[in-house]
Amino acid sequence: MKARVHVTLKNGVLDPQGKAIGHSLNRLGFPEVGDVRQGKFIELELAETDKAKAKARVEEMCRKLLANMVIENYSIELVG
Amino acid sequence: MKAAVLVFPGSNREGDVAQAIELVTGRRPQMVWHGDGDFEKVDLIVVPGGFSYGDYLRCGAMAAQSPVMAEVKKRAAQGVPVLGICNGFQIVTEAGLLPGTLMRNSHLKFVCADVHLRVETSQSLFTNRYQAGQVIKVPVAHAEGNYFADADTMKRLEDRGQIAFRYCGPDGSIVDGRGNPNGSSSNIAGVFNDTKTVLGLMPHPENAVEPMFGGTDGKALFEGMVEALS
């Protein structure tokens, strides 16, 4: 089974990289782009067949390492 | 004072801080490799600057989970003083020894410069050789030094006097973020844990201990620790 983890900055946390991307897109002729938030995408190959168990384990991974809970949120999608 | 300096793959200021410690103690600190879950009993643990684990995932995130940091957390809980400098500050926050986190500099650039710091308190084993309000000059060199904590944590840090150093102008002023090189909240350059036995700071006091290298304002930090811990 695969787990796809998205790590994103919490609301209210300043994202200067997202801002810079937004400015560049505006300059490149995409004026419709407003706020941009940058995050991380992490794909994990898991030796686990039980979805509930996999979800619980990946949540633990997120809290322990993959996300910094001071500034980031995570979401998990299980595939396969 | 017996000190240990941790070394991770990618650390690069461990020699500088070992030199500074030797200068004030006459004794070379013990260098401890990141994989060593156990090391000699010491009076001070230093987590040095650099780019541990290549800054992969987040600065300090990998190092914070290393075997040596599990031991550091244990000893810190027993009251053994821990000093985290630059990447070491990032590592100790990721390890949960200090509140908040260090984010990308607000201007997105690496900053390497001498900065002015205002010493916020002399009431700690790290800052006892300084006066509260004293302005010192030491270098910074980082891309992720932008201190961030949620509003409740910021209030607690202020109320409990856990802010050790703030970036400031040459006159000590912090009005309008003066002297702030990275967008750090409330101009924070260094914070203590609630017992003031753990200090993390982005600037490099270990690189301001010899007149030949542009200043000696950082030396009092090491002298203060020697006084408190010997």
PDB file of C-alpha atoms in Angstrom:
ATOM      1  CA  MET A   1       0.000   0.000   0.000  1.00  0.00           C
ATOM      2  CA  LYS A   2       1.117   3.560  -0.669  1.00  0.00           C
ATOM      3  CA  ALA A   3       0.606   6.546   1.558  1.00  0.00           C
ATOM      4  CA  ARG A   4       0.644  10.024   0.115  1.00  0.00           C
ATOM      5  CA  VAL A   5       1.315  12.686   2.684  1.00  0.00           C
ATOM      6  CA  HIS A   6       0.785  16.393   2.127  1.00  0.00           C
ATOM      7  CA  VAL A   7       2.481  18.702   4.594  1.00  0.00           C
ATOM      8  CA  THR A   8       1.266  22.286   4.495  1.00  0.00           C
ATOM      9  CA  LEU A   9       1.816  25.401   6.571  1.00  0.00           C
ATOM     10  CA  LYS A  10      -0.913  26.215   9.065  1.00  0.00           C
ATOM     11  CA  ASN A  11      -3.155  29.174   8.388  1.00  0.00           C
ATOM     12  CA  GLY A  12      -1.632  32.360   9.693  1.00  0.00           C
ATOM     13  CA  VAL A  13       1.953  31.141   9.291  1.00  0.00           C
ATOM     14  CA  LEU A  14       3.766  33.411   6.874  1.00  0.00           C
ATOM     15  CA  ASP A  15       4.967  31.626   3.744  1.00  0.00           C
ATOM     16  CA  PRO A  16       7.560  33.830   2.005  1.00  0.00           C
ATOM     17  CA  GLN A  17       8.326  31.104  -0.555  1.00  0.00           C
ATOM     18  CA  GLY A  18       4.666  30.861  -1.520  1.00  0.00           C
ATOM     19  CA  LYS A  19       4.572  34.664  -1.813  1.00  0.00           C
ATOM     20  CA  ALA A  20       7.616  34.685  -4.093  1.00  0.00           C
ATOM     21  CA  ILE A  21       6.026  32.006  -6.298  1.00  0.00           C
ATOM     22  CA  GLY A  22       2.816  34.039  -6.461  1.00  0.00           C
ATOM     23  CA  HIS A  23       4.695  37.181  -7.476  1.00  0.00           C
ATOM     24  CA  SER A  24       6.560  35.304 -10.195  1.00  0.00           C
ATOM     25  CA  LEU A  25       3.353  33.804 -11.580  1.00  0.00           C
ATOM     26  CA  ASN A  26       1.717  37.248 -11.638  1.00  0.00           C
ATOM     27  CA  ARG A  27       4.717  38.605 -13.504  1.00  0.00           C
ATOM     28  CA  LEU A  28       4.635  35.724 -15.980  1.00  0.00           C
ATOM     29  CA  GLY A  29       1.145  36.672 -17.102  1.00  0.00           C
ATOM     30  CA  PHE A  30      -1.037  34.876 -14.572  1.00  0.00           C
ATOM     31  CA  PRO A  31      -2.746  37.795 -12.838  1.00  0.00           C
ATOM     32  CA  GLU A  32      -5.554  35.522 -11.665  1.00  0.00           C
ATOM     33  CA  VAL A  33      -3.195  33.941  -9.094  1.00  0.00           C
ATOM     34  CA  GLY A  34      -3.828  35.229  -5.602  1.00  0.00           C
ATOM     35  CA  ASP A  35      -2.459  33.704  -2.454  1.00  0.00           C
ATOM     36  CA  VAL A  36       0.042  30.848  -2.959  1.00  0.00           C
ATOM     37  CA  ARG A  37       0.998  28.371  -0.241  1.00  0.00           C
ATOM     38  CA  GLN A  38       3.877  25.990  -0.735  1.00  0.00           C
ATOM     39  CA  GLY A  39       4.004  22.594   0.925  1.00  0.00           C
ATOM     40  CA  LYS A  40       5.607  19.179   0.697  1.00  0.00           C
ATOM     41  CA  PHE A  41       4.445  15.960  -0.897  1.00  0.00           C
ATOM     42  CA  ILE A  42       5.859  12.720   0.500  1.00  0.00           C
ATOM     43  CA  GLU A  43       5.054   9.272  -0.882  1.00  0.00           C
ATOM     44  CA  LEU A  44       5.636   6.226   1.299  1.00  0.00           C
ATOM     45  CA  GLU A  45       5.650   2.587   0.273  1.00  0.00           C
ATOM     46  CA  LEU A  46       4.161   0.574   3.159  1.00  0.00           C
ATOM     47  CA  ALA A  47       4.353  -3.119   4.000  1.00  0.00           C
ATOM     48  CA  GLU A  48       0.868  -3.059   5.516  1.00  0.00           C
ATOM     49  CA  THR A  49      -2.465  -4.255   4.155  1.00  0.00           C
ATOM     50  CA  ASP A  50      -4.834  -2.964   6.824  1.00  0.00           C
ATOM     51  CA  LYS A  51      -5.894   0.578   5.984  1.00  0.00           C
ATOM     52  CA  ALA A  52      -6.794   1.605   9.512  1.00  0.00           C
ATOM     53  CA  LYS A  53      -3.491   0.380  10.868  1.00  0.00           C
ATOM     54  CA  ALA A  54      -1.573   2.045   8.047  1.00  0.00           C
ATOM     55  CA  LYS A  55      -3.353   5.334   8.682  1.00  0.00           C
ATOM     56  CA  ALA A  56      -2.544   5.235  12.396  1.00  0.00           C
ATOM     57  CA  ARG A  57       1.121   4.460  11.697  1.00  0.00           C
ATOM     58  CA  VAL A  58       1.503   7.217   9.114  1.00  0.00           C
ATOM     59  CA  GLU A  59      -0.144   9.696  11.484  1.00  0.00           C
ATOM     60  CA  GLU A  60       2.479   8.789  14.049  1.00  0.00           C
ATOM     61  CA  MET A  61       5.195   9.303  11.422  1.00  0.00           C
ATOM     62  CA  CYS A  62       3.776  12.717  10.612  1.00  0.00           C
ATOM     63  CA  ARG A  63       3.722  13.799  14.230  1.00  0.00           C
ATOM     64  CA  LYS A  64       7.199  12.414  14.970  1.00  0.00           C
ATOM     65  CA  LEU A  65       9.099  13.488  11.881  1.00  0.00           C
ATOM     66  CA  LEU A  66       7.326  14.387   8.664  1.00  0.00           C
ATOM     67  CA  ALA A  67       5.566  17.517   9.923  1.00  0.00           C
ATOM     68  CA  ASN A  68       6.520  20.133  12.477  1.00  0.00           C
ATOM     69  CA  MET A  69       3.294  20.542  14.408  1.00  0.00           C
ATOM     70  CA  VAL A  70       4.271  24.058  15.506  1.00  0.00           C
ATOM     71  CA  ILE A  71       3.784  25.398  11.976  1.00  0.00           C
ATOM     72  CA  GLU A  72       2.518  22.591   9.763  1.00  0.00           C
ATOM     73  CA  ASN A  73      -0.564  20.446   9.143  1.00  0.00           C
ATOM     74  CA  TYR A  74      -0.600  17.117   7.357  1.00  0.00           C
ATOM     75  CA  SER A  75      -3.099  15.091   5.380  1.00  0.00           C
ATOM     76  CA  ILE A  76      -2.828  11.423   4.464  1.00  0.00           C
ATOM     77  CA  GLU A  77      -4.174   9.601   1.457  1.00  0.00           C
ATOM     78  CA  LEU A  78      -3.867   5.808   1.224  1.00  0.00           C
ATOM     79  CA  VAL A  79      -3.700   4.202  -2.208  1.00  0.00           C
ATOM     80  CA  GLY A  80      -3.811   0.538  -3.240  1.00  0.00           C
TER      81      GLY A  80
ATOM     82  CA  MET B   1      33.555  22.688  33.347  1.00  0.00           C
ATOM     83  CA  LYS B   2      33.409  19.511  31.308  1.00  0.00           C
ATOM     84  CA  ALA B   3      31.651  19.952  27.993  1.00  0.00           C
ATOM     85  CA  ALA B   4      30.527  17.734  25.151  1.00  0.00           C
ATOM     86  CA  VAL B   5      30.076  18.991  21.600  1.00  0.00           C
ATOM     87  CA  LEU B   6      27.798  16.905  19.377  1.00  0.00           C
ATOM     88  CA  VAL B   7      28.826  16.178  15.807  1.00  0.00           C
ATOM     89  CA  PHE B   8      26.322  15.272  13.093  1.00  0.00           C
ATOM     90  CA  PRO B   9      26.993  14.528   9.458  1.00  0.00           C
ATOM     91  CA  GLY B  10      26.973  18.067   8.054  1.00  0.00           C
ATOM     92  CA  SER B  11      27.906  19.927  11.248  1.00  0.00           C
ATOM     93  CA  ASN B  12      30.520  22.563  10.472  1.00  0.00           C
ATOM     94  CA  ARG B  13      30.936  24.819  13.531  1.00  0.00           C
ATOM     95  CA  GLU B  14      31.814  22.106  16.007  1.00  0.00           C
ATOM     96  CA  GLY B  15      35.504  23.021  15.770  1.00  0.00           C
ATOM     97  CA  ASP B  16      34.789  26.707  16.337  1.00  0.00           C
ATOM     98  CA  VAL B  17      32.753  26.094  19.477  1.00  0.00           C
ATOM     99  CA  ALA B  18      35.267  23.522  20.771  1.00  0.00           C
ATOM    100  CA  GLN B  19      37.973  26.165  20.298  1.00  0.00           C
ATOM    101  CA  ALA B  20      35.950  28.766  22.200  1.00  0.00           C
ATOM    102  CA  ILE B  21      35.349  26.335  25.067  1.00  0.00           C
ATOM    103  CA  GLU B  22      39.021  25.402  25.192  1.00  0.00           C
ATOM    104  CA  LEU B  23      39.938  29.088  25.248  1.00  0.00           C
ATOM    105  CA  VAL B  24      37.988  29.702  28.457  1.00  0.00           C
ATOM    106  CA  THR B  25      38.417  26.329  30.180  1.00  0.00           C
ATOM    107  CA  GLY B  26      41.877  25.274  29.010  1.00  0.00           C
ATOM    108  CA  ARG B  27      40.316  21.919  28.269  1.00  0.00           C
ATOM    109  CA  ARG B  28      39.248  20.433  24.972  1.00  0.00           C
ATOM    110  CA  PRO B  29      35.584  19.352  25.080  1.00  0.00           C
ATOM    111  CA  GLN B  30      34.573  15.827  24.273  1.00  0.00           C
ATOM    112  CA  MET B  31      33.352  15.466  20.682  1.00  0.00           C
ATOM    113  CA  VAL B  32      30.347  13.129  20.500  1.00  0.00           C
ATOM    114  CA  TRP B  33      29.232  11.495  17.239  1.00  0.00           C
ATOM    115  CA  HIS B  34      25.492  11.548  16.479  1.00  0.00           C
ATOM    116  CA  GLY B  35      25.209   7.759  16.608  1.00  0.00           C
ATOM    117  CA  ASP B  36      26.500   7.543  20.170  1.00  0.00           C
ATOM    118  CA  GLY B  37      23.544   6.981  22.422  1.00  0.00           C
ATOM    119  CA  ASP B  38      25.754   7.182  25.483  1.00  0.00           C
ATOM    120  CA  PHE B  39      28.666   9.438  26.401  1.00  0.00           C
ATOM    121  CA  GLU B  40      30.646  10.580  29.394  1.00  0.00           C
ATOM    122  CA  LYS B  41      28.908  12.641  32.070  1.00  0.00           C
ATOM    123  CA  VAL B  42      29.422  16.349  31.347  1.00  0.00           C
ATOM    124  CA  ASP B  43      28.394  19.729  32.782  1.00  0.00           C
ATOM    125  CA  LEU B  44      27.338  21.170  29.431  1.00  0.00           C
ATOM    126  CA  ILE B  45      26.149  19.780  26.101  1.00  0.00           C
ATOM    127  CA  VAL B  46      26.640  21.925  23.003  1.00  0.00           C
ATOM    128  CA  VAL B  47      24.723  21.342  19.780  1.00  0.00           C
ATOM    129  CA  PRO B  48      26.766  23.206  17.163  1.00  0.00           C
ATOM    130  CA  GLY B  49      25.946  24.930  13.896  1.00  0.00           C
ATOM    131  CA  GLY B  50      26.105  23.555  10.377  1.00  0.00           C
ATOM    132  CA  PHE B  51      23.778  21.687   8.073  1.00  0.00           C
ATOM    133  CA  SER B  52      23.103  18.426   9.874  1.00  0.00           C
ATOM    134  CA  TYR B  53      21.808  15.744   7.504  1.00  0.00           C
ATOM    135  CA  GLY B  54      21.955  18.309   4.708  1.00  0.00           C
ATOM    136  CA  ASP B  55      18.947  20.135   6.211  1.00  0.00           C
ATOM    137  CA  TYR B  56      16.770  17.449   4.588  1.00  0.00           C
ATOM    138  CA  LEU B  57      13.025  17.636   5.272  1.00  0.00           C
ATOM    139  CA  ARG B  58      13.407  20.583   7.697  1.00  0.00           C
ATOM    140  CA  CYS B  59      16.489  22.066   9.330  1.00  0.00           C
ATOM    141  CA  GLY B  60      17.320  19.964  12.370  1.00  0.00           C
ATOM    142  CA  ALA B  61      14.440  17.516  11.864  1.00  0.00           C
ATOM    143  CA  MET B  62      16.597  14.449  11.221  1.00  0.00           C
ATOM    144  CA  ALA B  63      19.248  15.302  13.795  1.00  0.00           C
ATOM    145  CA  ALA B  64      16.550  15.745  16.443  1.00  0.00           C
ATOM    146  CA  GLN B  65      15.660  12.056  16.033  1.00  0.00           C
ATOM    147  CA  SER B  66      19.252  10.748  16.227  1.00  0.00           C
ATOM    148  CA  PRO B  67      20.416   8.401  19.018  1.00  0.00           C
ATOM    149  CA  VAL B  68      22.559  11.087  20.629  1.00  0.00           C
ATOM    150  CA  MET B  69      19.608  13.482  20.876  1.00  0.00           C
ATOM    151  CA  ALA B  70      17.509  10.869  22.688  1.00  0.00           C
ATOM    152  CA  GLU B  71      20.242  10.872  25.338  1.00  0.00           C
ATOM    153  CA  VAL B  72      20.464  14.690  25.316  1.00  0.00           C
ATOM    154  CA  LYS B  73      16.710  14.906  25.910  1.00  0.00           C
ATOM    155  CA  LYS B  74      17.055  12.566  28.870  1.00  0.00           C
ATOM    156  CA  ARG B  75      19.895  14.580  30.385  1.00  0.00           C
ATOM    157  CA  ALA B  76      18.189  17.909  29.704  1.00  0.00           C
ATOM    158  CA  ALA B  77      15.180  16.624  31.636  1.00  0.00           C
ATOM    159  CA  GLN B  78      17.548  15.984  34.561  1.00  0.00           C
ATOM    160  CA  GLY B  79      18.749  19.578  34.341  1.00  0.00           C
ATOM    161  CA  VAL B  80      22.000  19.184  32.405  1.00  0.00           C
ATOM    162  CA  PRO B  81      22.519  22.487  30.542  1.00  0.00           C
ATOM    163  CA  VAL B  82      22.224  22.414  26.744  1.00  0.00           C
ATOM    164  CA  LEU B  83      23.401  25.146  24.384  1.00  0.00           C
ATOM    165  CA  GLY B  84      22.156  25.039  20.788  1.00  0.00           C
ATOM    166  CA  ILE B  85      23.758  27.405  18.310  1.00  0.00           C
ATOM    167  CA  CYS B  86      22.350  28.109  14.824  1.00  0.00           C
ATOM    168  CA  ASN B  87      21.606  24.651  13.376  1.00  0.00           C
ATOM    169  CA  GLY B  88      21.914  23.483  16.988  1.00  0.00           C
ATOM    170  CA  PHE B  89      19.052  25.862  17.885  1.00  0.00           C
ATOM    171  CA  GLN B  90      17.000  24.345  15.056  1.00  0.00           C
ATOM    172  CA  ILE B  91      17.823  20.851  16.317  1.00  0.00           C
ATOM    173  CA  VAL B  92      16.851  21.517  19.933  1.00  0.00           C
ATOM    174  CA  THR B  93      13.551  23.110  18.907  1.00  0.00           C
ATOM    175  CA  GLU B  94      12.800  20.138  16.620  1.00  0.00           C
ATOM    176  CA  ALA B  95      13.658  17.871  19.565  1.00  0.00           C
ATOM    177  CA  GLY B  96      11.104  19.718  21.686  1.00  0.00           C
ATOM    178  CA  LEU B  97      13.642  21.069  24.182  1.00  0.00           C
ATOM    179  CA  LEU B  98      12.671  24.630  23.292  1.00  0.00           C
ATOM    180  CA  PRO B  99       9.333  26.066  22.173  1.00  0.00           C
ATOM    181  CA  GLY B 100       8.718  27.434  18.677  1.00  0.00           C
ATOM    182  CA  THR B 101      10.581  26.797  15.468  1.00  0.00           C
ATOM    183  CA  LEU B 102      12.971  28.452  13.003  1.00  0.00           C
ATOM    184  CA  MET B 103      11.516  29.214   9.601  1.00  0.00           C
ATOM    185  CA  ARG B 104      12.983  30.380   6.292  1.00  0.00           C
ATOM    186  CA  ASN B 105      14.265  33.988   6.519  1.00  0.00           C
ATOM    187  CA  SER B 106      11.447  36.314   5.482  1.00  0.00           C
ATOM    188  CA  HIS B 107      13.544  37.727   2.603  1.00  0.00           C
ATOM    189  CA  LEU B 108      14.435  34.174   1.491  1.00  0.00           C
ATOM    190  CA  LYS B 109      18.169  34.903   1.415  1.00  0.00           C
ATOM    191  CA  PHE B 110      21.043  33.417   3.339  1.00  0.00           C
ATOM    192  CA  VAL B 111      22.315  36.107   5.686  1.00  0.00           C
ATOM    193  CA  CYS B 112      25.952  36.259   6.767  1.00  0.00           C
ATOM    194  CA  ALA B 113      26.727  39.404   8.740  1.00  0.00           C
ATOM    195  CA  ASP B 114      27.648  40.864  12.094  1.00  0.00           C
ATOM    196  CA  VAL B 115      24.494  41.756  13.999  1.00  0.00           C
ATOM    197  CA  HIS B 116      23.736  43.604  17.207  1.00  0.00           C
ATOM    198  CA  LEU B 117      22.018  41.713  19.988  1.00  0.00           C
ATOM    199  CA  ARG B 118      20.384  43.024  23.115  1.00  0.00           C
ATOM    200  CA  VAL B 119      20.936  40.787  26.127  1.00  0.00           C
ATOM    201  CA  GLU B 120      17.474  40.511  27.689  1.00  0.00           C
ATOM    202  CA  THR B 121      18.518  39.048  31.025  1.00  0.00           C
ATOM    203  CA  SER B 122      21.667  38.377  33.010  1.00  0.00           C
ATOM    204  CA  GLN B 123      19.753  35.904  35.201  1.00  0.00           C
ATOM    205  CA  SER B 124      20.865  32.653  33.609  1.00  0.00           C
ATOM    206  CA  LEU B 125      23.840  30.369  33.673  1.00  0.00           C
ATOM    207  CA  PHE B 126      24.540  31.434  30.093  1.00  0.00           C
ATOM    208  CA  THR B 127      24.228  35.204  30.359  1.00  0.00           C
ATOM    209  CA  ASN B 128      25.440  35.979  33.896  1.00  0.00           C
ATOM    210  CA  ARG B 129      28.551  37.790  32.597  1.00  0.00           C
ATOM    211  CA  TYR B 130      26.418  40.259  30.649  1.00  0.00           C
ATOM    212  CA  GLN B 131      24.205  43.088  31.887  1.00  0.00           C
ATOM    213  CA  ALA B 132      20.512  43.096  31.036  1.00  0.00           C
ATOM    214  CA  GLY B 133      20.085  45.569  28.183  1.00  0.00           C
ATOM    215  CA  GLN B 134      23.714  45.316  27.096  1.00  0.00           C
ATOM    216  CA  VAL B 135      24.274  45.434  23.333  1.00  0.00           C
ATOM    217  CA  ILE B 136      26.778  42.998  21.863  1.00  0.00           C
ATOM    218  CA  LYS B 137      27.986  42.358  18.328  1.00  0.00           C
ATOM    219  CA  VAL B 138      28.290  38.807  16.982  1.00  0.00           C
ATOM    220  CA  PRO B 139      27.931  37.225  13.542  1.00  0.00           C
ATOM    221  CA  VAL B 140      24.978  35.311  12.091  1.00  0.00           C
ATOM    222  CA  ALA B 141      25.112  32.927   9.129  1.00  0.00           C
ATOM    223  CA  HIS B 142      21.840  31.226   8.245  1.00  0.00           C
ATOM    224  CA  ALA B 143      18.921  30.938   5.845  1.00  0.00           C
ATOM    225  CA  GLU B 144      16.414  29.645   8.410  1.00  0.00           C
ATOM    226  CA  GLY B 145      16.595  31.851  11.475  1.00  0.00           C
ATOM    227  CA  ASN B 146      13.135  33.328  11.443  1.00  0.00           C
ATOM    228  CA  TYR B 147      11.826  32.424  14.900  1.00  0.00           C
ATOM    229  CA  PHE B 148       8.142  31.591  15.047  1.00  0.00           C
ATOM    230  CA  ALA B 149       5.837  30.472  17.835  1.00  0.00           C
ATOM    231  CA  ASP B 150       2.067  30.752  18.237  1.00  0.00           C
ATOM    232  CA  ALA B 151       0.608  33.717  20.111  1.00  0.00           C
ATOM    233  CA  ASP B 152       0.157  31.856  23.420  1.00  0.00           C
ATOM    234  CA  THR B 153       3.752  30.627  23.365  1.00  0.00           C
ATOM    235  CA  MET B 154       5.057  34.105  22.532  1.00  0.00           C
ATOM    236  CA  LYS B 155       3.142  35.558  25.450  1.00  0.00           C
ATOM    237  CA  ARG B 156       4.482  32.879  27.790  1.00  0.00           C
ATOM    238  CA  LEU B 157       8.057  33.499  26.627  1.00  0.00           C
ATOM    239  CA  GLU B 158       7.679  37.223  27.277  1.00  0.00           C
ATOM    240  CA  ASP B 159       5.915  36.821  30.625  1.00  0.00           C
ATOM    241  CA  ARG B 160       8.393  34.289  31.966  1.00  0.00           C
ATOM    242  CA  GLY B 161      11.500  36.083  30.766  1.00  0.00           C
ATOM    243  CA  GLN B 162      12.504  33.262  28.435  1.00  0.00           C
ATOM    244  CA  ILE B 163      13.803  35.540  25.706  1.00  0.00           C
ATOM    245  CA  ALA B 164      17.587  35.584  25.968  1.00  0.00           C
ATOM    246  CA  PHE B 165      18.654  37.791  23.061  1.00  0.00           C
ATOM    247  CA  ARG B 166      16.912  40.074  20.596  1.00  0.00           C
ATOM    248  CA  TYR B 167      18.276  41.517  17.372  1.00  0.00           C
ATOM    249  CA  CYS B 168      18.558  45.288  17.716  1.00  0.00           C
ATOM    250  CA  GLY B 169      20.107  48.449  16.323  1.00  0.00           C
ATOM    251  CA  PRO B 170      23.555  49.544  17.562  1.00  0.00           C
ATOM    252  CA  ASP B 171      21.783  51.572  20.274  1.00  0.00           C
ATOM    253  CA  GLY B 172      19.747  48.596  21.504  1.00  0.00           C
ATOM    254  CA  SER B 173      16.546  49.750  19.840  1.00  0.00           C
ATOM    255  CA  ILE B 174      14.174  47.140  18.427  1.00  0.00           C
ATOM    256  CA  VAL B 175      11.565  49.650  17.188  1.00  0.00           C
ATOM    257  CA  ASP B 176      10.126  48.653  13.777  1.00  0.00           C
ATOM    258  CA  GLY B 177      12.117  45.448  13.789  1.00  0.00           C
ATOM    259  CA  ARG B 178      15.385  47.346  13.757  1.00  0.00           C
ATOM    260  CA  GLY B 179      18.442  45.182  13.269  1.00  0.00           C
ATOM    261  CA  ASN B 180      16.305  42.121  12.516  1.00  0.00           C
ATOM    262  CA  PRO B 181      18.173  40.117   9.853  1.00  0.00           C
ATOM    263  CA  ASN B 182      15.565  37.418   9.165  1.00  0.00           C
ATOM    264  CA  GLY B 183      12.031  38.514  10.065  1.00  0.00           C
ATOM    265  CA  SER B 184      12.117  36.772  13.438  1.00  0.00           C
ATOM    266  CA  SER B 185       9.032  37.302  15.665  1.00  0.00           C
ATOM    267  CA  SER B 186       9.612  40.071  18.218  1.00  0.00           C
ATOM    268  CA  ASN B 187      13.245  40.256  16.997  1.00  0.00           C
ATOM    269  CA  ILE B 188      14.006  37.038  18.866  1.00  0.00           C
ATOM    270  CA  ALA B 189      17.569  35.789  18.411  1.00  0.00           C
ATOM    271  CA  GLY B 190      17.679  33.334  21.314  1.00  0.00           C
ATOM    272  CA  VAL B 191      15.310  31.703  23.822  1.00  0.00           C
ATOM    273  CA  PHE B 192      15.523  29.676  27.020  1.00  0.00           C
ATOM    274  CA  ASN B 193      13.414  26.737  28.129  1.00  0.00           C
ATOM    275  CA  ASP B 194      11.278  27.390  31.206  1.00  0.00           C
ATOM    276  CA  THR B 195      14.030  26.394  33.644  1.00  0.00           C
ATOM    277  CA  LYS B 196      16.641  28.407  31.708  1.00  0.00           C
ATOM    278  CA  THR B 197      18.901  25.371  31.482  1.00  0.00           C
ATOM    279  CA  VAL B 198      18.518  25.137  27.719  1.00  0.00           C
ATOM    280  CA  LEU B 199      19.497  28.074  25.500  1.00  0.00           C
ATOM    281  CA  GLY B 200      19.109  28.187  21.739  1.00  0.00           C
ATOM    282  CA  LEU B 201      20.327  31.069  19.605  1.00  0.00           C
ATOM    283  CA  MET B 202      20.907  31.711  15.915  1.00  0.00           C
ATOM    284  CA  PRO B 203      23.986  33.992  16.207  1.00  0.00           C
ATOM    285  CA  HIS B 204      27.470  32.555  16.676  1.00  0.00           C
ATOM    286  CA  PRO B 205      29.065  33.725  19.938  1.00  0.00           C
ATOM    287  CA  GLU B 206      31.811  31.135  19.358  1.00  0.00           C
ATOM    288  CA  ASN B 207      32.924  33.191  16.372  1.00  0.00           C
ATOM    289  CA  ALA B 208      33.348  36.344  18.455  1.00  0.00           C
ATOM    290  CA  VAL B 209      35.934  35.293  21.033  1.00  0.00           C
ATOM    291  CA  GLU B 210      39.203  36.516  19.481  1.00  0.00           C
ATOM    292  CA  PRO B 211      40.063  40.124  18.549  1.00  0.00           C
ATOM    293  CA  MET B 212      41.718  38.814  15.375  1.00  0.00           C
ATOM    294  CA  PHE B 213      38.321  37.662  14.100  1.00  0.00           C
ATOM    295  CA  GLY B 214      36.484  40.918  14.520  1.00  0.00           C
ATOM    296  CA  GLY B 215      35.352  41.002  18.139  1.00  0.00           C
ATOM    297  CA  THR B 216      35.176  39.330  21.511  1.00  0.00           C
ATOM    298  CA  ASP B 217      31.588  40.022  22.571  1.00  0.00           C
ATOM    299  CA  GLY B 218      30.722  36.337  22.503  1.00  0.00           C
ATOM    300  CA  LYS B 219      33.411  35.339  24.951  1.00  0.00           C
ATOM    301  CA  ALA B 220      31.438  36.358  28.045  1.00  0.00           C
ATOM    302  CA  LEU B 221      28.834  33.713  27.215  1.00  0.00           C
ATOM    303  CA  PHE B 222      31.461  30.990  27.557  1.00  0.00           C
ATOM    304  CA  GLU B 223      33.063  32.626  30.596  1.00  0.00           C
ATOM    305  CA  GLY B 224      29.661  32.878  32.233  1.00  0.00           C
ATOM    306  CA  MET B 225      28.990  29.190  31.705  1.00  0.00           C
ATOM    307  CA  VAL B 226      32.381  28.279  33.133  1.00  0.00           C
ATOM    308  CA  GLU B 227      31.635  30.379  36.196  1.00  0.00           C
ATOM    309  CA  ALA B 228      28.209  28.818  36.661  1.00  0.00           C
ATOM    310  CA  LEU B 229      29.187  25.226  35.920  1.00  0.00           C
ATOM    311  CA  SER B 230      32.634  24.763  37.431  1.00  0.00           C
TER     312      SER B 230
END
